[in-house]
XYZ file of N, CA and C in Angstrom:
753
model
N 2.537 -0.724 -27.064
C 1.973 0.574 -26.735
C 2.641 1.662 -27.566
N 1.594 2.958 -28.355
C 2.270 3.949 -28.462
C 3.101 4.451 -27.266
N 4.480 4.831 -28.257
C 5.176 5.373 -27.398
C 4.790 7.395 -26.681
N 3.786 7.915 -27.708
C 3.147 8.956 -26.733
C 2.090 8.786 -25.783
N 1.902 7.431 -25.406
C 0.620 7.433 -24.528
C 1.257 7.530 -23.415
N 0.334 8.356 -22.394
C 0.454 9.084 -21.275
C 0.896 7.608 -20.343
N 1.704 7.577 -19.271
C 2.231 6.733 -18.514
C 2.265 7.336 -17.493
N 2.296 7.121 -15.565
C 3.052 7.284 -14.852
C 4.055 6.761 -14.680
N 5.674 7.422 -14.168
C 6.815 6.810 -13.546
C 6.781 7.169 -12.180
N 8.258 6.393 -11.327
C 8.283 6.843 -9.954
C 9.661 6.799 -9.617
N 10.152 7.284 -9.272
C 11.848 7.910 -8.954
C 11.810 7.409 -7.391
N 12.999 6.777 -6.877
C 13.714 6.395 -5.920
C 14.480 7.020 -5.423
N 15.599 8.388 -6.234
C 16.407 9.078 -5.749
C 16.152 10.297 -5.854
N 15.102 10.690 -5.670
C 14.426 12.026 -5.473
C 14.189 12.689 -7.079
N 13.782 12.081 -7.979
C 13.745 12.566 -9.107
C 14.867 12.493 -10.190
N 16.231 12.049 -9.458
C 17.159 11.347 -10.722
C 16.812 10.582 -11.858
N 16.652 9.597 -11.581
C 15.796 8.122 -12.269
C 14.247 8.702 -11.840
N 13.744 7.833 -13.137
C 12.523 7.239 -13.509
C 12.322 5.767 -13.913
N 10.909 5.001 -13.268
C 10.773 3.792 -13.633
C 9.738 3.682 -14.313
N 8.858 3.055 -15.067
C 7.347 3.040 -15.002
C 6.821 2.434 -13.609
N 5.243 2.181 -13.773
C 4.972 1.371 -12.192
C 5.035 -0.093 -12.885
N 5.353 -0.926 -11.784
C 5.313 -2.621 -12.014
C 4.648 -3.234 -11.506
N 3.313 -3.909 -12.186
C 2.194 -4.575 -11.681
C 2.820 -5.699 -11.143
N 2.550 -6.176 -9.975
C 2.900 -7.089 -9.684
C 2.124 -8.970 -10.913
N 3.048 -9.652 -11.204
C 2.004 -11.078 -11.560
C 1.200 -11.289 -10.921
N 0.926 -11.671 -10.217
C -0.122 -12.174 -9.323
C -1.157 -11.062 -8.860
N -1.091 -10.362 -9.555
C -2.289 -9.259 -9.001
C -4.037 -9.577 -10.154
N -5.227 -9.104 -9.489
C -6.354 -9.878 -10.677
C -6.213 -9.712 -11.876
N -5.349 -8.039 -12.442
C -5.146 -8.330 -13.710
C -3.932 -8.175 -13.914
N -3.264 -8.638 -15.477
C -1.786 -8.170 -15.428
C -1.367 -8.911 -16.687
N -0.825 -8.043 -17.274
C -0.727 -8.483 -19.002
C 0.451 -8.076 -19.078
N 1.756 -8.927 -18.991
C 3.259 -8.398 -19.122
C 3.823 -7.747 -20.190
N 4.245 -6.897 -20.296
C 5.015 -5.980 -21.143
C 4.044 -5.330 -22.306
N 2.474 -5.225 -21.913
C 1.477 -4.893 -22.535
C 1.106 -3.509 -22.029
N 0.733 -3.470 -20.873
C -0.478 -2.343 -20.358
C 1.203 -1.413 -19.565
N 0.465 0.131 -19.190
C 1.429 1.163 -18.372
C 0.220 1.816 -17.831
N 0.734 1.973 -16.364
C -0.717 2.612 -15.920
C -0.481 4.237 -15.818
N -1.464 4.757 -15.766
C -1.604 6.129 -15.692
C -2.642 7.111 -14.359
N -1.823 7.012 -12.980
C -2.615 7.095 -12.196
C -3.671 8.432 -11.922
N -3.989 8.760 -11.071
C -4.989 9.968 -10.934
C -3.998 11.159 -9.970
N -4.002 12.442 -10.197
C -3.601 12.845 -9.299
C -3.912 14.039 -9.135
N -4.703 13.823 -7.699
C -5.842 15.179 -7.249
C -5.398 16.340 -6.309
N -4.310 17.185 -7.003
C -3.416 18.366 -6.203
C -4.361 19.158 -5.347
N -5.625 19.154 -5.568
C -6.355 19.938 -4.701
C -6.453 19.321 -3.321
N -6.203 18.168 -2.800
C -6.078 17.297 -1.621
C -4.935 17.203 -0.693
N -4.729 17.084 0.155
C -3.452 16.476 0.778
C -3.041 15.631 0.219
N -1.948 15.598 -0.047
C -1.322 14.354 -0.923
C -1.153 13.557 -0.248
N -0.732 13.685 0.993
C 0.297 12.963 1.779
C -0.651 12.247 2.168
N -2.053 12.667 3.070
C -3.010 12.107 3.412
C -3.953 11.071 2.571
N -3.657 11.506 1.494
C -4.873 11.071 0.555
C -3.908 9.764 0.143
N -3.101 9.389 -0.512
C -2.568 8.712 -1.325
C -1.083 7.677 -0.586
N -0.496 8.504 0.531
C 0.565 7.716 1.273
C -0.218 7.764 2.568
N -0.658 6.375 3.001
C -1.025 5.705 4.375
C -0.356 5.840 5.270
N 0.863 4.902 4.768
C 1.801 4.288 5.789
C 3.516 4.215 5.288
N 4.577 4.658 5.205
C 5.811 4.862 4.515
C 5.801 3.750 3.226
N 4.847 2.557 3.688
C 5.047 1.515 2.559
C 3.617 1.442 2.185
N 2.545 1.947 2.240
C 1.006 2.020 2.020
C 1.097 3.247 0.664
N 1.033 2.651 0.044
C -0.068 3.706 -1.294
C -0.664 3.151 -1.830
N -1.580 4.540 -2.270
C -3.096 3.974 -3.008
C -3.433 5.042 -3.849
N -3.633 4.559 -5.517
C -3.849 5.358 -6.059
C -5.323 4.986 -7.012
N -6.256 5.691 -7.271
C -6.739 5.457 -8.873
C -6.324 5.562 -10.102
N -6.569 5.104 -10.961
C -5.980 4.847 -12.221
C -6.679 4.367 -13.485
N -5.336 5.004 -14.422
C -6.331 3.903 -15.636
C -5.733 2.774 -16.276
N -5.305 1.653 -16.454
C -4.419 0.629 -17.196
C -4.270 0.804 -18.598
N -3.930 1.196 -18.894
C -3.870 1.188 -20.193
C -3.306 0.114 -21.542
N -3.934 -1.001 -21.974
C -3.370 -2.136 -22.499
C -3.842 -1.858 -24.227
N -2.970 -3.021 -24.658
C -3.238 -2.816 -26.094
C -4.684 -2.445 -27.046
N -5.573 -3.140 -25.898
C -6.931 -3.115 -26.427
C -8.161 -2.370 -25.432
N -7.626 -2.384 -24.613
C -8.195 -1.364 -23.386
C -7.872 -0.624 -22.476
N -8.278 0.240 -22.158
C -8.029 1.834 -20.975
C -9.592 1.162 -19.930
N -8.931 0.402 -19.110
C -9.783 0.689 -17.727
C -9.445 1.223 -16.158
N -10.429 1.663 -15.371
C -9.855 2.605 -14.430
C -9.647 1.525 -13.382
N -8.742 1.013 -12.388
C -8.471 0.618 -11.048
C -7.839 1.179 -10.202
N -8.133 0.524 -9.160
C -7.542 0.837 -7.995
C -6.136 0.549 -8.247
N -4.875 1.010 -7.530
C -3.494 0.435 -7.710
C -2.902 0.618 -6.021
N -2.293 -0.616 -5.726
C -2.114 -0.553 -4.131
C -0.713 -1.283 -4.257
N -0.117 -0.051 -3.795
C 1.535 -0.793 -3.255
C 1.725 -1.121 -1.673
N 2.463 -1.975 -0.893
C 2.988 -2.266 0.039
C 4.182 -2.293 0.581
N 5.010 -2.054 -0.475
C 6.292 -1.963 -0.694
C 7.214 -0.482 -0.926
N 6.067 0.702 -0.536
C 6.348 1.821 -1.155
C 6.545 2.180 -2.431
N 5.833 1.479 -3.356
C 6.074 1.843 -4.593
C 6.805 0.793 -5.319
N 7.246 -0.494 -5.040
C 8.571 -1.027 -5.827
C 7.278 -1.776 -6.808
N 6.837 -2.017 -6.098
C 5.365 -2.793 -7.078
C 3.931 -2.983 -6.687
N 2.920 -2.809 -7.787
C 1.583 -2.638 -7.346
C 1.107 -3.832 -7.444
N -0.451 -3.423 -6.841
C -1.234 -5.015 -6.697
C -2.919 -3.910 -7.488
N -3.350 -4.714 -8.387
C -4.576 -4.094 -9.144
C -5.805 -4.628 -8.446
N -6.634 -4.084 -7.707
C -7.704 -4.557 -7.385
C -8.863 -3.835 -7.798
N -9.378 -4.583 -8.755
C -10.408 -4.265 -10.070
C -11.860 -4.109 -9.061
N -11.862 -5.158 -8.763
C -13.295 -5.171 -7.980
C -13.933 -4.406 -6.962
N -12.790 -3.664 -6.146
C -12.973 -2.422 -5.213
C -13.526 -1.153 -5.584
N -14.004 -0.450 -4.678
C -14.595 1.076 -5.364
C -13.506 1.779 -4.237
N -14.329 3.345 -4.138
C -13.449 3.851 -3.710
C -13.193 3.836 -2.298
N -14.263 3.277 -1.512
C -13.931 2.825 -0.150
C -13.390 1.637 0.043
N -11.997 2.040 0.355
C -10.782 1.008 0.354
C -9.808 1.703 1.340
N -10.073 1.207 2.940
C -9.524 2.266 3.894
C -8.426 0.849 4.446
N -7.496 1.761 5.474
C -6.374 0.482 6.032
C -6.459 0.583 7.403
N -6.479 -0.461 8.290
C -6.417 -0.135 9.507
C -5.113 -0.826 10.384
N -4.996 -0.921 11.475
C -3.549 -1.605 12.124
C -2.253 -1.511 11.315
N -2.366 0.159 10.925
C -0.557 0.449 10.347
C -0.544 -0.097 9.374
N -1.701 -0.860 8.463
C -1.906 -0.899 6.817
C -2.112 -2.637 6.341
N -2.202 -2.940 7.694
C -1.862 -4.845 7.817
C -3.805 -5.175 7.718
N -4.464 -4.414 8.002
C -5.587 -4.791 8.208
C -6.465 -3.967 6.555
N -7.220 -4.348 5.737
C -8.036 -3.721 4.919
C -9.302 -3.960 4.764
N -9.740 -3.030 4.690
C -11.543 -2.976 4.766
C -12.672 -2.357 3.361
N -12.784 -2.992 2.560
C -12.980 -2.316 1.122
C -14.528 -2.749 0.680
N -15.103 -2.052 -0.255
C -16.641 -1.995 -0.758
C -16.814 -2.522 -2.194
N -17.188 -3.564 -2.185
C -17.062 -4.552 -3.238
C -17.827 -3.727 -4.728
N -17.417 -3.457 -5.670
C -18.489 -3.454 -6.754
C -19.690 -4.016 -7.261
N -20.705 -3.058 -7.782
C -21.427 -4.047 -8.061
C -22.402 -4.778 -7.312
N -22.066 -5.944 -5.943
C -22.891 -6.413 -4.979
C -22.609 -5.652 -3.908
N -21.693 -4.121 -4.178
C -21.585 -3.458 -2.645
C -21.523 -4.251 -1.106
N -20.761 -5.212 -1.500
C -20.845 -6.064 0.024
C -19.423 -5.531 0.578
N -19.354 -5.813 1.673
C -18.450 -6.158 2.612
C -17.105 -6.325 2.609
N -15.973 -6.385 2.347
C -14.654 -7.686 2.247
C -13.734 -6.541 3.348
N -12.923 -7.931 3.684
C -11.700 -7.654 4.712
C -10.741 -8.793 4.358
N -9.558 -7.757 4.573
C -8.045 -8.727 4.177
C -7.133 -8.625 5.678
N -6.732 -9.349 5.846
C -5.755 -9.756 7.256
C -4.053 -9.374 6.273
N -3.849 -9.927 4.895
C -2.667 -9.947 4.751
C -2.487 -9.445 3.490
N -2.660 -8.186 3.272
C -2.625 -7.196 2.565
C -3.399 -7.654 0.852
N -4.330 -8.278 1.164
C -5.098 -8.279 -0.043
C -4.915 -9.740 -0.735
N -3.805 -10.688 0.046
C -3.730 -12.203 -0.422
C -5.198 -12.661 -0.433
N -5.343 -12.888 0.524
C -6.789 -13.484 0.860
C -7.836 -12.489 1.672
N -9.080 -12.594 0.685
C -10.122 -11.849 1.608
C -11.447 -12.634 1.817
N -12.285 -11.933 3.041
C -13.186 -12.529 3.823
C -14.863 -11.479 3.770
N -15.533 -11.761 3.662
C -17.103 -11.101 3.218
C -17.798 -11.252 4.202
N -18.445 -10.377 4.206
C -19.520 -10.166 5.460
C -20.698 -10.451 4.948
N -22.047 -10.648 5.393
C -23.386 -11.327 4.675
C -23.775 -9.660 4.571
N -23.385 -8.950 4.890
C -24.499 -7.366 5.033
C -24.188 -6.852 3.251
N -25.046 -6.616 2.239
C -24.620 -6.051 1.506
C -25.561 -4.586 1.614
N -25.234 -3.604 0.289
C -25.669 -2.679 0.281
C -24.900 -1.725 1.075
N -23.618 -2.001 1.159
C -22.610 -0.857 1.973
C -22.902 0.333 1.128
N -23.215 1.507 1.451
C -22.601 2.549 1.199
C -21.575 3.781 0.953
N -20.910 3.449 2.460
C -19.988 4.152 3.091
C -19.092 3.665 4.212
N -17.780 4.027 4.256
C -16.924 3.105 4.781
C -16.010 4.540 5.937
N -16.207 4.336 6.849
C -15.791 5.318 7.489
C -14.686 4.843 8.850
N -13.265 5.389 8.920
C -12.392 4.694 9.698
C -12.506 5.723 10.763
N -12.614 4.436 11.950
C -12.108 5.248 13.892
C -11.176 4.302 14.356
N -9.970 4.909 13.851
C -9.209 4.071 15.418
C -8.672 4.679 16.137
N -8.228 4.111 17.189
C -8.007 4.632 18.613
C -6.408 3.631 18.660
N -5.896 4.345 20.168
C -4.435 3.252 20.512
C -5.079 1.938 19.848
N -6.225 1.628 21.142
C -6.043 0.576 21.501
C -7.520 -0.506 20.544
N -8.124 0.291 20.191
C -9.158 -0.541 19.104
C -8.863 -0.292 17.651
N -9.704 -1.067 16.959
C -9.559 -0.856 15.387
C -11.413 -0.842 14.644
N -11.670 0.112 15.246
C -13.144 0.167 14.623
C -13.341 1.139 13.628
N -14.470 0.400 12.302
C -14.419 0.869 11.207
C -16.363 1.186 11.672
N -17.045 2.310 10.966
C -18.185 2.412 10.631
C -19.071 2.011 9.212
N -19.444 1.420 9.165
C -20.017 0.891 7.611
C -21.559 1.780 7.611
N -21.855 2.402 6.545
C -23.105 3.116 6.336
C -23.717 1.887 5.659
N -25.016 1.380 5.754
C -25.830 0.248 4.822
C -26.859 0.752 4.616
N -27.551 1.157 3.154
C -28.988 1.961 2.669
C -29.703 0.627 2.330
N -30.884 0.796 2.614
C -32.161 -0.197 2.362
C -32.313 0.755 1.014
N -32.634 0.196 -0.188
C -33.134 0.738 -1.321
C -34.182 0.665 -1.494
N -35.205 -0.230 -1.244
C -36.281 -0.227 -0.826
C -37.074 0.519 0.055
N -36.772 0.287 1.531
C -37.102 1.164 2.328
C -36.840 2.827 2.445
N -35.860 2.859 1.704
C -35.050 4.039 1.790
C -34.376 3.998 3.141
N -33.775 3.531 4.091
C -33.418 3.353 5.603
C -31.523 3.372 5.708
N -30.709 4.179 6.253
C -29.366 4.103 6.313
C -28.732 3.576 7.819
N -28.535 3.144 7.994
C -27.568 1.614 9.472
C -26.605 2.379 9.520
N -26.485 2.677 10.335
C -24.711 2.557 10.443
C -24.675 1.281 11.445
N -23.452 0.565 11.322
C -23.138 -0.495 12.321
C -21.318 0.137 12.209
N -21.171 -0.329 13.477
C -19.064 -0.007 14.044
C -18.684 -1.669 14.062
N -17.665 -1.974 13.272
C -17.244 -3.167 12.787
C -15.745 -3.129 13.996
N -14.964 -3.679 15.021
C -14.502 -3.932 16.173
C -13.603 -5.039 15.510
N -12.229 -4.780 14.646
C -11.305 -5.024 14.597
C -10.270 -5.973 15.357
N -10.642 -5.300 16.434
C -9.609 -5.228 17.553
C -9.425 -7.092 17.928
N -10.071 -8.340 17.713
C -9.884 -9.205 17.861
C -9.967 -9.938 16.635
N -8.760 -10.237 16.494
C -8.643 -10.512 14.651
C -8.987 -11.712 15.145
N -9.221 -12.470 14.294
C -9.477 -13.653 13.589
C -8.716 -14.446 12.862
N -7.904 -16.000 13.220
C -7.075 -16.139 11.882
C -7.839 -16.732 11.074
N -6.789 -17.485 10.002
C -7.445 -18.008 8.935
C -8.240 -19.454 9.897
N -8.146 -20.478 10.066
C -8.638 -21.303 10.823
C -9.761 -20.663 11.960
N -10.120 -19.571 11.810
C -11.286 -19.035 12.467
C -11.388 -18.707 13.771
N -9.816 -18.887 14.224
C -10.129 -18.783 16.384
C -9.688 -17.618 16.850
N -10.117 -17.086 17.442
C -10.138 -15.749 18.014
C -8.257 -15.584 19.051
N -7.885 -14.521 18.295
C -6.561 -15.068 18.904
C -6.138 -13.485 19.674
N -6.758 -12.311 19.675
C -7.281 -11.276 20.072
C -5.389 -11.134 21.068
N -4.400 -11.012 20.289
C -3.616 -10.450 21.146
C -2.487 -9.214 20.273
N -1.651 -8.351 21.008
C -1.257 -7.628 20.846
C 0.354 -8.379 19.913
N 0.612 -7.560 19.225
C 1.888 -7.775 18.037
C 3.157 -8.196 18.964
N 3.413 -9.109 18.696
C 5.628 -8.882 19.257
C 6.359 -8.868 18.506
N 7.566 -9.016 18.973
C 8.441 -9.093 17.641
C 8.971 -10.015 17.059
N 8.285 -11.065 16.656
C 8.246 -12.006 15.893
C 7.520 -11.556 15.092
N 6.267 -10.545 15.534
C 5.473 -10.690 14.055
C 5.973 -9.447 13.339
N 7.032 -8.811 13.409
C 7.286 -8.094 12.850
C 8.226 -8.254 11.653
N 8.896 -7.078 10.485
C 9.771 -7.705 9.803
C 10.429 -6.115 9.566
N 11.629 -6.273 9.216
C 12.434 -5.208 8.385
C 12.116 -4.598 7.472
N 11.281 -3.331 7.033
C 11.204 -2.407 5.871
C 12.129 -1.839 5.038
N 12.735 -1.872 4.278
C 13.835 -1.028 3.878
C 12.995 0.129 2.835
N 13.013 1.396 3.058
C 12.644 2.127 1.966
C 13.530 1.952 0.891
N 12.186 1.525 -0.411
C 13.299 1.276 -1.944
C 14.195 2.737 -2.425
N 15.021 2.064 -3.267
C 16.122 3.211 -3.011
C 16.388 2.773 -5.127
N 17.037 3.589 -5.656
C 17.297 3.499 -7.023
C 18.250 2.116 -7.041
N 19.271 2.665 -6.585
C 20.069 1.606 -6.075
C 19.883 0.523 -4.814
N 19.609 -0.322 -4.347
C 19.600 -1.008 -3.296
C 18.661 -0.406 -2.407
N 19.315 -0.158 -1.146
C 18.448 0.509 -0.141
C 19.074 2.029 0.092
N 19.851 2.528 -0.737
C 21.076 3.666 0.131
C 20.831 4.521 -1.104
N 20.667 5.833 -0.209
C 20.390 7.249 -0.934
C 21.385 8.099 -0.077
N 22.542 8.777 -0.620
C 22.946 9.721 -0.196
C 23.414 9.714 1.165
N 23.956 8.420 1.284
C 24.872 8.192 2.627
C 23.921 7.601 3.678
N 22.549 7.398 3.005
C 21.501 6.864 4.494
C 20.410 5.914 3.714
N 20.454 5.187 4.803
C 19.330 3.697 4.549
C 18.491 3.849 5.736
N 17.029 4.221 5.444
C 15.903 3.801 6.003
C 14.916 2.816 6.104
N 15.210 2.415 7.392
C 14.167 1.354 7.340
C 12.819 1.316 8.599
N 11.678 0.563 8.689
C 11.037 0.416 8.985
C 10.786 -0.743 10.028
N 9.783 -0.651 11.520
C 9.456 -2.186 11.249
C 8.161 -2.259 11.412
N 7.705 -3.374 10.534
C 6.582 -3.467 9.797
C 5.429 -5.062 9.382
N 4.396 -4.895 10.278
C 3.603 -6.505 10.606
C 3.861 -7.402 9.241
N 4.262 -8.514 10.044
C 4.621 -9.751 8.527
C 3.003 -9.771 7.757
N 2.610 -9.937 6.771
C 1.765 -10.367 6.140
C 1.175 -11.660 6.540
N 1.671 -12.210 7.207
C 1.142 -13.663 7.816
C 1.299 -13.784 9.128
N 1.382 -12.281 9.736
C 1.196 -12.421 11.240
C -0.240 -11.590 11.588
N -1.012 -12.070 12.591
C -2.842 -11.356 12.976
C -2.373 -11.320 14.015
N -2.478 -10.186 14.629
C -2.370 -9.553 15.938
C -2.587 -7.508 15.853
N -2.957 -6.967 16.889
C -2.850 -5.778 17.067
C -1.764 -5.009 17.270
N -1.583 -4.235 16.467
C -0.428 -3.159 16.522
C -0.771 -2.449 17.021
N -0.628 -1.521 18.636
C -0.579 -1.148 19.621
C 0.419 0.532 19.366
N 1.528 0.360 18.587
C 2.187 1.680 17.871
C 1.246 2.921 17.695
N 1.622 3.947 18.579
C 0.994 5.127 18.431
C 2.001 5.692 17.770
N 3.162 5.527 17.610
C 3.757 6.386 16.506
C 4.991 5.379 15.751
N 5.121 5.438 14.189
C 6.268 4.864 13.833
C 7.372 5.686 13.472
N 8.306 5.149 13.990
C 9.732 5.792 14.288
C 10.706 5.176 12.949
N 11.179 5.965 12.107
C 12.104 5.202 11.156
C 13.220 4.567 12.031
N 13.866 4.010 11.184
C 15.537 4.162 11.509
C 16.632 4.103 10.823
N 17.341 4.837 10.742
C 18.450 5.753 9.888
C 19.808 5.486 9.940
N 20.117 4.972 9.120
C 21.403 4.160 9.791
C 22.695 4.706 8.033
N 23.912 4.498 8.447
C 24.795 4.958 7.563
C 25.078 3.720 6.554
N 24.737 4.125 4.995
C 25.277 3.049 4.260
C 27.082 2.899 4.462
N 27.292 1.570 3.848
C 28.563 1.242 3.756
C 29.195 1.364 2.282
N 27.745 1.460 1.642
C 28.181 1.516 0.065
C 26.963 2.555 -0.220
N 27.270 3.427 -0.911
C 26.377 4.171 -1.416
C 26.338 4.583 -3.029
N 25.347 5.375 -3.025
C 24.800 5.200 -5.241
C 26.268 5.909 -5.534
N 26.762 5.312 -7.057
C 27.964 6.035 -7.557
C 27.707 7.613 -8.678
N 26.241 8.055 -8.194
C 26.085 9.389 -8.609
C 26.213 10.076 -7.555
N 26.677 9.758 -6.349
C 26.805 10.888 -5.405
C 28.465 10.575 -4.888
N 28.991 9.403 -5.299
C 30.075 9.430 -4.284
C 30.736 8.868 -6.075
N 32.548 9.116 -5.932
C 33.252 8.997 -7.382
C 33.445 7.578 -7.328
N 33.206 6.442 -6.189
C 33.501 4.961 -6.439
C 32.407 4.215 -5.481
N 31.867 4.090 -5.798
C 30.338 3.209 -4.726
C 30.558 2.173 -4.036
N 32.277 1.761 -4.859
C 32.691 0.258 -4.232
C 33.433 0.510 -3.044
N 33.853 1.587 -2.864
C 34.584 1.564 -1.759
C 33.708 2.423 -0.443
N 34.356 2.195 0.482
C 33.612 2.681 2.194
C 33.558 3.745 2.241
N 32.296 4.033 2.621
C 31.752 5.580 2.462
C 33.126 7.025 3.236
N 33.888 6.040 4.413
C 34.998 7.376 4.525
C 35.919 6.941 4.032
N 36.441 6.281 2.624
C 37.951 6.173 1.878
C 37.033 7.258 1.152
N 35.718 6.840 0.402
C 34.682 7.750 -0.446
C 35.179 9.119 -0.532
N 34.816 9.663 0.551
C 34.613 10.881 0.774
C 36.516 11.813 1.003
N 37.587 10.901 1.585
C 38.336 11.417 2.016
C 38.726 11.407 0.386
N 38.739 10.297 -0.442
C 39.284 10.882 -1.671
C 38.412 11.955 -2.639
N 36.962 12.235 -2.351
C 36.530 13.129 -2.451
C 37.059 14.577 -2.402
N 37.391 14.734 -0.648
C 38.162 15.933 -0.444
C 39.853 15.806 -1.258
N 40.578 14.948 -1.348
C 41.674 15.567 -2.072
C 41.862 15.464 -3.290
């Protein structure tokens, strides 16, 4: 790549460092040490709303930019940013439901249907094509999505409410129960260094990717806890315990 072509980066310690973004391998496309993406970013919007879901949910548009081509995708992190997943085939209705574990997206092209249980590993199609419009309602205790469907022919617009709320696993049996904590896992917000910014590590908890159940959470609560080692741009030795740190700080 020219080195003036436009790139996004993303900073961990509030704008200290810069990274580029890192496609994940396994995402549909991904050409190593070739393409830098260059995402979209629409200041006239809520940012917060538009683009961060869930502390570890973002979603951006974009363009890839590779040796031989500039095409636009979707770019979806889970991880808060540490790495993306490219999903080419999506348009722009690509909504999240159950705290970001559940996805509901509008296929290109055959405008059909798809839903992911585990953040976009594997997805599942509905026979209805001709989606239009993808519109999210949830509540505590349901997970219902509205799908708009136009007859092109007829000219005629459906709405049908798609009822979440009893997932489905992979083996097909209706297992319709609420999350515990088994199916949960540890978030750590990525950090430049490790997990620790400035004397504090945040973390999350957050549905395993291979757990189907309802998340019931009307609100998520971080939790904030004191590193033991923290970055050595804020403290003069990172190796040592944050109060030898600081007391040789003060003298």
């Amino acid at each position: 790549m020219n080195d003036t072509q436009s790139k996004t980066s993303i900073s961990f310690d509030n704008g200290k460092h810069f990274q580029v973004i890192k496609v994940e391998p396994n995402s549909s496309i991904y050409y190593e040490n070739a393409c830098v993406a260059e995402f979209e970013l629409d200041c006239q919007q809520d940012l917060t709303t538009k683009y961060f879901h869930k502390p570890w949910v973002v979603k951006f548009h974009g363009i890839y930019h590779c040796r031989y081509s500039h095409r636009r995708h979707l770019f979806v992190s889970f991880n808060g940013g540490l790495t993306w997943k490219i999903f080419q085939q999506f348009s722009e209705d690509f909504i999240f439901l159950n705290h970001g574990s559940l996805i509901l997206a509008r296929q290109y092209m055959s405008e059909s249907l798809w839903y992911s249980y585990d953040e976009g590993n594997h997805w599942y199609n509905d026979s209805y094509a001709d989606v239009f419009k993808i519109k999210k309602i949830a509540s505590i205790n349901t997970l219902v999505a509205s799908v708009v469907l136009y007859n092109k022919i007829d000219y005629i617009y459906t709405i049908l409410n798609y009822d979440f709320s009893s997932i489905i696993s992979i083996c097909y049996i209706t297992i319709d129960r609420t999350c515990q904590r088994d199916d949960y896992e540890i978030w750590y917000v990525p950090r430049y260094n490790d997990n620790c910014f400035d004397g504090e590590e945040v973390s999350y908890f957050k549905i395993k990717p291979s757990s189907m159940c309802l998340d019931k959470r009307t609100v998520i609560i971080p939790n904030i806890s004191t590193c033991k080692y923290v970055d050595q741009d804020y403290r003069n030795n990172r190796h040592l315990p944050l109060g030898i740190a600081e007391e040789q700080e003060r003298a």
